[in-house]
Amino acid sequence: MVSVWAFVAIASPGIVRALALNDICTASCAQDALPAEGFYPGITIDRSSVQASLTYNATFVSEWYPTSTIEYCNVTFAYSHNGITNDVVHVTYWIPAPENFQNRYVSTGGGGLAINSGTQYIPTGIIVGAVSGITDGGFGSFDTPWDDAFLLANDTINWQSTYMFGYQAHHELATLGKQFTRNIFNVSSSSKLYSYYQGCSEGGREGWSQIQRFAGQFDGAVTGAPAFRFSQQQVNHLTSSVIEQTLGYYPPNCELEKIANLTIAACDVLDGRTDGVVSRSDLCKLTFDVNTTLGEPYSCGPSEGSPSYGIPPAPAQNGTVTAEGVAVASTILAGLHDSEGRLVYVSYQPGATFADGATAYDNETDTWGLNIISYGGEFVAKYLQLQNASNLASLDNYTYDTLKELMILGMNRYYDSVQTTYPDLGDFQSAGSKVLHLHGEQDNSIPTGASVHYYESVRSVLYGHLSYNESTAALDEFYRLFLVPGGGHCSSNDFQPNGGWPQTTLQAMIDWVEKDAAPDTLDNTGEIDTICKWPLRPFWAEDGVLQCVYDQASIDTWMYDFDAYKLPLY
Ligand SMILES: *[C@@H]1O[C@H](CO)[C@@H](O)[C@H](O)[C@H]1NC(C)=O
Ligand SMILES: *[C@@H]1O[C@H](CO)[C@@H](O)[C@H](O)[C@H]1NC(C)=O
Ligand SMILES: *[C@@H]1O[C@H](CO)[C@@H](O)[C@H](O)[C@H]1NC(C)=O
Ligand SMILES: *[C@@H]1O[C@H](CO)[C@@H](O)[C@H](O)[C@H]1NC(C)=O
Ligand SMILES: *[C@@H]1O[C@H](CO)[C@@H](O)[C@H](O)[C@H]1NC(C)=O
Ligand SMILES: *[C@@H]1O[C@H](CO)[C@@H](O)[C@H](O)[C@H]1NC(C)=O
Ligand SMILES: *[C@@H]1O[C@H](CO)[C@@H](O)[C@H](O)[C@H]1NC(C)=O
Ligand SMILES: *[C@@H]1O[C@H](CO)[C@@H](O)[C@H](O)[C@H]1NC(C)=O
Ligand SMILES: *[C@@H]1O[C@H](CO)[C@@H](O)[C@H](O)[C@H]1NC(C)=O
Ligand SMILES: *[C@@H]1O[C@H](CO)[C@@H](O)[C@H](O)[C@H]1NC(C)=O
Ligand SMILES: *[C@@H]1O[C@H](CO)[C@@H](O)[C@H](O)[C@H]1NC(C)=O
Ligand SMILES: [Ca+2]
């Protein structure tokens, strides 16, 4: 049927009036374009659920795409998996105007424990002339996060939700979305429809879940700061608190912020350019001594706290950096080690703020105490202990070894669903697919080193027999990693605003896939306009010109031997 439509369109170009978006933005048009029954075995689309609505002139502002005013048709429909009762999955596809359609499809991902980001990322597809999709994973609604659906009862995992979140929902979103795109725009099965992915944080992990399993599904994927190595990532959010508890010191938040600020001030210049940006956190790691912050005065105004981190309000604070504060900061920066001194997981780069180390002010006693970051606490309470709770009540008796054991428990339980570290990308490469992986060098929520370590796992699994330079050159053919100077978690960093954030990465990916223009650098916003490709590192020479340099000592600081595990931690 599709090819007949294409034939008609080609055979009578003079007769066919150019279609406008409102010609095709109807529920019945969308219904006609649904993938045929049986197209996706095991899935039944509810053909009566289709809704379509047109939006003109909506302006979207994001660090992930250029500010744009767009028109789009919002099509939503539901499907279910055969044999599962009460199973309803919703997908939304935004459709560009026919004159803007560029033969492309784009899936976009979520963040935190949400499988989609509402309207935050989906415009990126319309901007590049693509049909663009999001899914609700079957968790209830587009606004329902996975953790609301994860337990069927205390002690009973909803495994369907787990595999949907892990990878299945995105596979379905893309498979259905690509066919829907072909049908609505009459792209015959013999013509190429380019397909892409863009997501960051949990959305970055979702992208990798597809790359690792469905080799040719996307021609190009842009994955930012992926929340992969999921069990380590989530439990690691508790590391800073357990360090504070173990060392017996809960620093006022202002003290840790001051240590971060002093680190930025000291390390800024190491990259050759004094711009308030730590572009070389590796040189900072090699040369900066946190002890130098001892005794420095700090002062902060009152804070409102942060509900998403569970942090209560606090009054104005001042004081001087203490030896205990320095010890907490250095222990955090060293990464989690077990009781035998073996490395369990990596920390944030020096210069990143100590978000996980946030403490809670008690206005009754005028003291600072434990604050349990809910990302970590919920993972342990709900996903490991299987209790319907959104956080742990305490960290009593938690040691570094407890954290290691929890990481291993979660890794084993969720290895094939959310862990997402399968390192053999041979099939992805053979399919001709490409990935651009980026990560803020000063991310305070997902360690930058977590991304470098995965790159390193892929490199050694695929090309361990080659020299380092030969193997990174081989990876360059399909997998390129970029660390954003001073970048925060999936965005520019308030503490280093001149660092900016790359805004046109999806376009760079399109140029790579469709024009074979592989990016050696990424364009960036802000004062730093170019981002170097790993393992090259930015350095500004005396003439002020950016060079992307090879620096073995710096590269070595990004190599981790997670010797607390008996098997390789990919
Ligand atoms: C959208 O913006 C264009 C250009 O400014 C304008 O001509 C058009 O009338 C607007 N459409 C609607 C529906 O507002
Ligand atoms: C898209 O359509 C669905 C279904 O009508 C609606 O719930 C949703 O709010 C719409 N989204 C946007 C951004 O228009
Ligand atoms: C978990 O608790 C929330 C509210 O605290 C409740 O809405 C939900 O139904 C509970 N889920 C289960 C599986 O008990
Ligand atoms: C696709 O083909 C059908 C059948 O010829 C036609 O009704 C429809 O307008 C076409 N759509 C586009 C976007 O060209
Ligand atoms: C920092 O100070 C601590 C406590 O005095 C000391 O143990 C440690 O060796 C110092 N670190 C450096 C790099 O001098
Ligand atoms: C510290 O705070 C106290 C009480 O709020 C105030 O009296 C004092 O001036 C402050 N000191 C500095 C150095 O800001
Ligand atoms: C003290 O903190 C509690 C809990 O955050 C809050 O409910 C209360 O209003 C605070 N009291 C004062 C005097 O600020
Ligand atoms: C499930 O576990 C939570 C947290 O431990 C508890 O508050 C709740 O009462 C339990 N629900 C049932 C039905 O036992
Ligand atoms: C912590 O350990 C102590 C001593 O072994 C024990 O009494 C207490 O119940 C433990 N607390 C928790 C929360 O497990
Ligand atoms: C690897 O390549 C870099 C340039 O990218 C070069 O400086 C370095 O010497 C090479 N290393 C080896 C061992 O050839
Ligand atoms: C840290 O630096 C930021 C500016 O980047 C400033 O707003 C903040 O007050 C500083 N914090 C401290 C404790 O000095
Ligand atoms: Ca700098």
CSV table of N, CA, C and O in Angstrom, one decimal, residues 351-436:
chain,number,residue,atom,x,y,z
A,351,GLY,N,36.3,20.1,41.0
A,351,GLY,CA,35.7,21.3,40.5
A,351,GLY,C,34.2,21.2,40.4
A,351,GLY,O,33.5,22.2,40.4
A,352,ALA,N,33.7,20.0,40.3
A,352,ALA,CA,32.2,19.8,40.3
A,352,ALA,C,31.8,20.1,41.8
A,352,ALA,O,32.5,19.8,42.7
A,353,THR,N,30.6,20.6,41.9
A,353,THR,CA,30.0,20.8,43.2
A,353,THR,C,29.7,19.5,43.9
A,353,THR,O,29.4,18.5,43.2
A,354,PHE,N,29.6,19.5,45.2
A,354,PHE,CA,29.4,18.2,45.9
A,354,PHE,C,27.9,18.0,46.2
A,354,PHE,O,27.4,17.9,47.3
A,355,ALA,N,27.1,17.8,45.1
A,355,ALA,CA,25.7,17.7,45.3
A,355,ALA,C,25.3,16.6,46.2
A,355,ALA,O,24.4,16.7,47.0
A,356,ASP,N,25.9,15.4,46.0
A,356,ASP,CA,25.5,14.3,46.8
A,356,ASP,C,25.9,14.4,48.2
A,356,ASP,O,25.4,13.7,49.1
A,357,GLY,N,26.8,15.4,48.5
A,357,GLY,CA,27.3,15.5,49.9
A,357,GLY,C,26.5,16.5,50.7
A,357,GLY,O,26.8,16.8,51.8
A,358,ALA,N,25.3,17.0,50.1
A,358,ALA,CA,24.5,17.9,50.8
A,358,ALA,C,24.1,17.4,52.1
A,358,ALA,O,23.7,16.2,52.3
A,359,THR,N,24.1,18.3,53.1
A,359,THR,CA,23.7,17.9,54.5
A,359,THR,C,22.4,18.7,54.8
A,359,THR,O,22.0,19.6,54.1
A,360,ALA,N,21.8,18.3,55.9
A,360,ALA,CA,20.5,18.9,56.3
A,360,ALA,C,20.7,19.7,57.6
A,360,ALA,O,21.3,19.2,58.6
A,361,TYR,N,20.2,20.9,57.6
A,361,TYR,CA,20.3,21.8,58.7
A,361,TYR,C,19.1,21.5,59.7
A,361,TYR,O,18.0,21.4,59.2
A,362,ASP,N,19.4,21.4,60.9
A,362,ASP,CA,18.4,21.1,61.9
A,362,ASP,C,18.2,22.4,62.7
A,362,ASP,O,19.1,22.8,63.5
A,363,ASN,N,17.1,23.1,62.6
A,363,ASN,CA,16.9,24.4,63.2
A,363,ASN,C,16.6,24.3,64.7
A,363,ASN,O,16.6,25.3,65.4
A,364,GLU,N,16.3,23.1,65.2
A,364,GLU,CA,16.1,22.9,66.6
A,364,GLU,C,17.5,22.9,67.4
A,364,GLU,O,17.6,23.6,68.4
A,365,THR,N,18.4,22.2,66.8
A,365,THR,CA,19.7,22.1,67.4
A,365,THR,C,20.8,23.0,66.8
A,365,THR,O,21.9,23.0,67.3
A,366,ASP,N,20.5,23.6,65.7
A,366,ASP,CA,21.4,24.5,65.0
A,366,ASP,C,22.7,23.7,64.6
A,366,ASP,O,23.8,24.1,64.8
A,367,THR,N,22.4,22.5,64.1
A,367,THR,CA,23.5,21.6,63.7
A,367,THR,C,23.2,21.1,62.3
A,367,THR,O,22.1,21.2,61.8
A,368,TRP,N,24.3,20.5,61.7
A,368,TRP,CA,24.1,19.9,60.3
A,368,TRP,C,24.2,18.4,60.5
A,368,TRP,O,25.0,17.9,61.3
A,369,GLY,N,23.4,17.7,59.7
A,369,GLY,CA,23.3,16.3,59.8
A,369,GLY,C,23.1,15.6,58.5
A,369,GLY,O,23.1,16.2,57.4
A,370,LEU,N,22.8,14.3,58.6
A,370,LEU,CA,22.7,13.4,57.4
A,370,LEU,C,21.5,13.9,56.5
A,370,LEU,O,20.4,14.1,57.0
A,371,ASN,N,21.8,13.9,55.3
A,371,ASN,CA,20.7,14.0,54.3
A,371,ASN,C,20.9,12.9,53.3
A,371,ASN,O,22.0,12.7,52.8
A,372,ILE,N,19.9,12.1,53.0
A,372,ILE,CA,20.0,11.0,52.1
A,372,ILE,C,19.4,11.4,50.8
A,372,ILE,O,18.2,11.6,50.7
A,373,ILE,N,20.3,11.4,49.8
A,373,ILE,CA,19.8,11.8,48.4
A,373,ILE,C,18.8,10.7,48.0
A,373,ILE,O,19.2,9.5,48.0
A,374,SER,N,17.7,11.1,47.5
A,374,SER,CA,16.6,10.1,47.2
A,374,SER,C,17.0,9.3,46.0
A,374,SER,O,16.6,8.1,45.9
A,375,TYR,N,17.8,9.8,45.1
A,375,TYR,CA,18.2,8.9,43.9
A,375,TYR,C,18.8,7.6,44.4
A,375,TYR,O,18.5,6.5,44.0
A,376,GLY,N,19.7,7.8,45.4
A,376,GLY,CA,20.4,6.6,46.0
A,376,GLY,C,19.5,5.8,47.0
A,376,GLY,O,19.3,4.6,46.9
A,377,GLY,N,18.8,6.6,47.8
A,377,GLY,CA,18.0,6.0,48.9
A,377,GLY,C,16.8,5.2,48.3
A,377,GLY,O,16.4,4.1,48.7
A,378,GLU,N,16.2,5.8,47.3
A,378,GLU,CA,15.0,5.1,46.7
A,378,GLU,C,15.5,3.8,46.0
A,378,GLU,O,14.8,2.8,46.0
A,379,PHE,N,16.6,3.9,45.3
A,379,PHE,CA,17.1,2.7,44.6
A,379,PHE,C,17.3,1.6,45.6
A,379,PHE,O,16.9,0.4,45.3
A,380,VAL,N,17.9,1.9,46.7
A,380,VAL,CA,18.1,0.8,47.7
A,380,VAL,C,16.8,0.3,48.3
A,380,VAL,O,16.5,-0.9,48.4
A,381,ALA,N,16.0,1.3,48.7
A,381,ALA,CA,14.7,0.9,49.4
A,381,ALA,C,13.8,0.2,48.5
A,381,ALA,O,13.2,-0.9,48.8
A,382,LYS,N,13.6,0.7,47.3
A,382,LYS,CA,12.6,0.2,46.4
A,382,LYS,C,13.1,-0.9,45.5
A,382,LYS,O,12.5,-2.0,45.4
A,383,TYR,N,14.2,-0.7,44.9
A,383,TYR,CA,14.7,-1.6,43.8
A,383,TYR,C,15.5,-2.7,44.4
A,383,TYR,O,15.7,-3.8,43.7
A,384,LEU,N,16.1,-2.5,45.6
A,384,LEU,CA,16.9,-3.6,46.1
A,384,LEU,C,16.2,-4.3,47.3
A,384,LEU,O,16.1,-5.5,47.4
A,385,GLN,N,15.6,-3.5,48.2
A,385,GLN,CA,14.9,-4.1,49.3
A,385,GLN,C,13.4,-4.3,49.0
A,385,GLN,O,12.7,-4.9,49.8
A,386,LEU,N,12.9,-3.8,47.9
A,386,LEU,CA,11.6,-4.1,47.4
A,386,LEU,C,10.5,-3.6,48.3
A,386,LEU,O,9.4,-4.2,48.5
A,387,GLN,N,10.7,-2.5,49.0
A,387,GLN,CA,9.8,-1.8,49.8
A,387,GLN,C,9.2,-0.6,49.2
A,387,GLN,O,10.0,0.2,48.6
A,388,ASN,N,7.9,-0.4,49.3
A,388,ASN,CA,7.3,0.8,48.6
A,388,ASN,C,7.6,2.1,49.4
A,388,ASN,O,6.8,2.6,50.1
A,389,ALA,N,8.8,2.5,49.2
A,389,ALA,CA,9.3,3.7,50.0
A,389,ALA,C,10.1,4.5,49.0
A,389,ALA,O,10.7,4.0,48.1
A,390,SER,N,10.1,5.9,49.1
A,390,SER,CA,10.8,6.7,48.2
A,390,SER,C,12.2,7.1,48.7
A,390,SER,O,12.9,7.8,48.0
A,391,ASN,N,12.5,6.6,49.9
A,391,ASN,CA,13.9,6.8,50.3
A,391,ASN,C,14.2,5.9,51.5
A,391,ASN,O,13.3,5.2,52.0
A,392,LEU,N,15.4,5.8,51.9
A,392,LEU,CA,15.8,5.1,53.1
A,392,LEU,C,15.6,6.0,54.3
A,392,LEU,O,15.7,7.2,54.2
A,393,ALA,N,15.2,5.3,55.4
A,393,ALA,CA,15.0,6.1,56.7
A,393,ALA,C,16.3,6.5,57.3
A,393,ALA,O,16.4,7.5,58.0
A,394,SER,N,17.3,5.7,57.2
A,394,SER,CA,18.6,6.0,57.8
A,394,SER,C,19.7,5.2,57.0
A,394,SER,O,19.4,4.4,56.1
A,395,LEU,N,20.9,5.6,57.3
A,395,LEU,CA,22.1,4.8,56.8
A,395,LEU,C,22.8,4.2,57.9
A,395,LEU,O,24.0,3.9,57.8
A,396,ASP,N,22.0,3.8,59.0
A,396,ASP,CA,22.7,3.2,60.1
A,396,ASP,C,23.4,2.0,59.7
A,396,ASP,O,22.9,1.1,59.0
A,397,ASN,N,24.6,1.9,60.2
A,397,ASN,CA,25.5,0.7,60.0
A,397,ASN,C,26.0,0.6,58.5
A,397,ASN,O,26.6,-0.4,58.2
A,398,TYR,N,25.7,1.6,57.7
A,398,TYR,CA,26.2,1.5,56.3
A,398,TYR,C,27.7,1.8,56.3
A,398,TYR,O,28.2,2.8,56.9
A,399,THR,N,28.4,0.9,55.6
A,399,THR,CA,29.9,1.1,55.5
A,399,THR,C,30.2,1.2,54.0
A,399,THR,O,29.3,0.9,53.1
A,400,TYR,N,31.4,1.4,53.6
A,400,TYR,CA,31.8,1.4,52.2
A,400,TYR,C,31.5,0.0,51.6
A,400,TYR,O,31.1,-0.1,50.5
A,401,ASP,N,31.8,-1.0,52.4
A,401,ASP,CA,31.5,-2.4,52.0
A,401,ASP,C,30.0,-2.6,51.7
A,401,ASP,O,29.6,-3.4,50.8
A,402,THR,N,29.2,-2.0,52.6
A,402,THR,CA,27.7,-2.1,52.3
A,402,THR,C,27.4,-1.6,51.0
A,402,THR,O,26.6,-2.2,50.2
A,403,LEU,N,27.9,-0.5,50.6
A,403,LEU,CA,27.6,0.1,49.3
A,403,LEU,C,28.1,-0.8,48.2
A,403,LEU,O,27.4,-1.0,47.2
A,404,LYS,N,29.3,-1.3,48.4
A,404,LYS,CA,29.8,-2.3,47.3
A,404,LYS,C,28.8,-3.4,47.2
A,404,LYS,O,28.5,-3.8,46.1
A,405,GLU,N,28.4,-4.0,48.3
A,405,GLU,CA,27.5,-5.2,48.2
A,405,GLU,C,26.2,-4.8,47.6
A,405,GLU,O,25.6,-5.6,46.8
A,406,LEU,N,25.7,-3.6,47.9
A,406,LEU,CA,24.4,-3.2,47.2
A,406,LEU,C,24.6,-3.0,45.7
A,406,LEU,O,23.7,-3.4,44.9
A,407,MET,N,25.8,-2.5,45.4
A,407,MET,CA,26.0,-2.3,43.9
A,407,MET,C,26.1,-3.6,43.2
A,407,MET,O,25.5,-3.8,42.1
A,408,ILE,N,26.7,-4.6,43.9
A,408,ILE,CA,26.8,-5.9,43.2
A,408,ILE,C,25.4,-6.6,43.2
A,408,ILE,O,25.0,-7.2,42.2
A,409,LEU,N,24.6,-6.5,44.3
A,409,LEU,CA,23.3,-7.0,44.3
A,409,LEU,C,22.5,-6.5,43.1
A,409,LEU,O,21.8,-7.2,42.4
A,410,GLY,N,22.5,-5.1,43.0
A,410,GLY,CA,21.7,-4.5,41.9
A,410,GLY,C,22.2,-4.9,40.5
A,410,GLY,O,21.4,-5.1,39.6
A,411,MET,N,23.5,-4.9,40.4
A,411,MET,CA,24.1,-5.3,39.1
A,411,MET,C,23.6,-6.7,38.7
A,411,MET,O,23.2,-6.9,37.5
A,412,ASN,N,23.7,-7.6,39.6
A,412,ASN,CA,23.3,-9.0,39.3
A,412,ASN,C,21.8,-9.0,39.0
A,412,ASN,O,21.4,-9.7,38.0
A,413,ARG,N,21.0,-8.3,39.8
A,413,ARG,CA,19.5,-8.4,39.6
A,413,ARG,C,19.1,-7.8,38.3
A,413,ARG,O,18.2,-8.2,37.6
A,414,TYR,N,19.8,-6.7,37.9
A,414,TYR,CA,19.3,-5.9,36.7
A,414,TYR,C,20.3,-5.9,35.6
A,414,TYR,O,20.3,-5.0,34.7
A,415,TYR,N,21.2,-6.9,35.6
A,415,TYR,CA,22.2,-6.9,34.5
A,415,TYR,C,21.7,-6.9,33.1
A,415,TYR,O,22.2,-6.2,32.3
A,416,ASP,N,20.6,-7.6,32.9
A,416,ASP,CA,20.0,-7.7,31.5
A,416,ASP,C,18.9,-6.7,31.3
A,416,ASP,O,18.2,-6.8,30.3
A,417,SER,N,18.6,-5.8,32.2
A,417,SER,CA,17.6,-4.8,32.0
A,417,SER,C,18.1,-3.4,32.0
A,417,SER,O,18.2,-2.8,31.0
A,418,VAL,N,18.5,-2.9,33.2
A,418,VAL,CA,18.9,-1.5,33.2
A,418,VAL,C,20.4,-1.3,33.4
A,418,VAL,O,20.9,-0.1,33.3
A,419,GLN,N,21.2,-2.3,33.6
A,419,GLN,CA,22.7,-2.0,33.9
A,419,GLN,C,23.3,-1.4,32.7
A,419,GLN,O,24.0,-0.4,32.8
A,420,THR,N,23.0,-1.9,31.5
A,420,THR,CA,23.3,-1.2,30.2
A,420,THR,C,24.8,-0.9,30.0
A,420,THR,O,25.2,0.2,29.6
A,421,THR,N,25.7,-1.9,30.2
A,421,THR,CA,27.1,-1.7,30.0
A,421,THR,C,27.7,-2.8,29.0
A,421,THR,O,28.9,-2.9,28.9
A,422,TYR,N,26.8,-3.5,28.3
A,422,TYR,CA,27.3,-4.4,27.3
A,422,TYR,C,28.3,-3.8,26.4
A,422,TYR,O,28.0,-2.8,25.7
A,423,PRO,N,29.6,-4.2,26.4
A,423,PRO,CA,30.6,-3.4,25.7
A,423,PRO,C,30.9,-3.9,24.2
A,423,PRO,O,31.7,-3.2,23.6
A,424,ASP,N,30.3,-5.0,23.8
A,424,ASP,CA,30.6,-5.4,22.4
A,424,ASP,C,29.7,-4.7,21.4
A,424,ASP,O,28.6,-5.1,21.2
A,425,LEU,N,30.2,-3.7,20.8
A,425,LEU,CA,29.4,-2.9,19.8
A,425,LEU,C,29.7,-3.3,18.4
A,425,LEU,O,29.5,-2.6,17.4
A,426,GLY,N,30.2,-4.5,18.2
A,426,GLY,CA,30.6,-5.0,16.9
A,426,GLY,C,29.4,-5.0,15.9
A,426,GLY,O,29.6,-4.6,14.8
A,427,ASP,N,28.2,-5.4,16.4
A,427,ASP,CA,27.1,-5.4,15.5
A,427,ASP,C,26.6,-4.0,15.1
A,427,ASP,O,26.3,-3.8,14.0
A,428,PHE,N,26.7,-3.1,16.1
A,428,PHE,CA,26.3,-1.7,15.8
A,428,PHE,C,27.3,-1.1,14.8
A,428,PHE,O,26.8,-0.5,13.8
A,429,GLN,N,28.5,-1.4,14.9
A,429,GLN,CA,29.5,-0.9,13.9
A,429,GLN,C,29.2,-1.6,12.6
A,429,GLN,O,29.2,-0.9,11.6
A,430,SER,N,29.0,-2.9,12.5
A,430,SER,CA,28.8,-3.5,11.3
A,430,SER,C,27.6,-3.0,10.5
A,430,SER,O,27.5,-3.0,9.3
A,431,ALA,N,26.6,-2.6,11.3
A,431,ALA,CA,25.4,-2.1,10.7
A,431,ALA,C,25.6,-0.7,10.1
A,431,ALA,O,24.7,-0.1,9.5
A,432,GLY,N,26.8,-0.1,10.4
A,432,GLY,CA,27.1,1.2,9.8
A,432,GLY,C,26.5,2.3,10.7
A,432,GLY,O,26.5,3.5,10.3
A,433,SER,N,26.1,2.0,11.9
A,433,SER,CA,25.5,3.1,12.8
A,433,SER,C,26.6,3.8,13.5
A,433,SER,O,27.8,3.4,13.6
A,434,LYS,N,26.3,5.0,14.0
A,434,LYS,CA,27.2,5.9,14.6
A,434,LYS,C,26.7,6.4,16.0
A,434,LYS,O,25.5,6.5,16.1
A,435,VAL,N,27.6,6.7,16.9
A,435,VAL,CA,27.2,7.3,18.1
A,435,VAL,C,28.1,8.5,18.5
A,435,VAL,O,29.3,8.4,18.4
A,436,LEU,N,27.5,9.5,19.0
A,436,LEU,CA,28.2,10.7,19.6
A,436,LEU,C,27.8,10.7,21.0
A,436,LEU,O,26.6,10.8,21.4
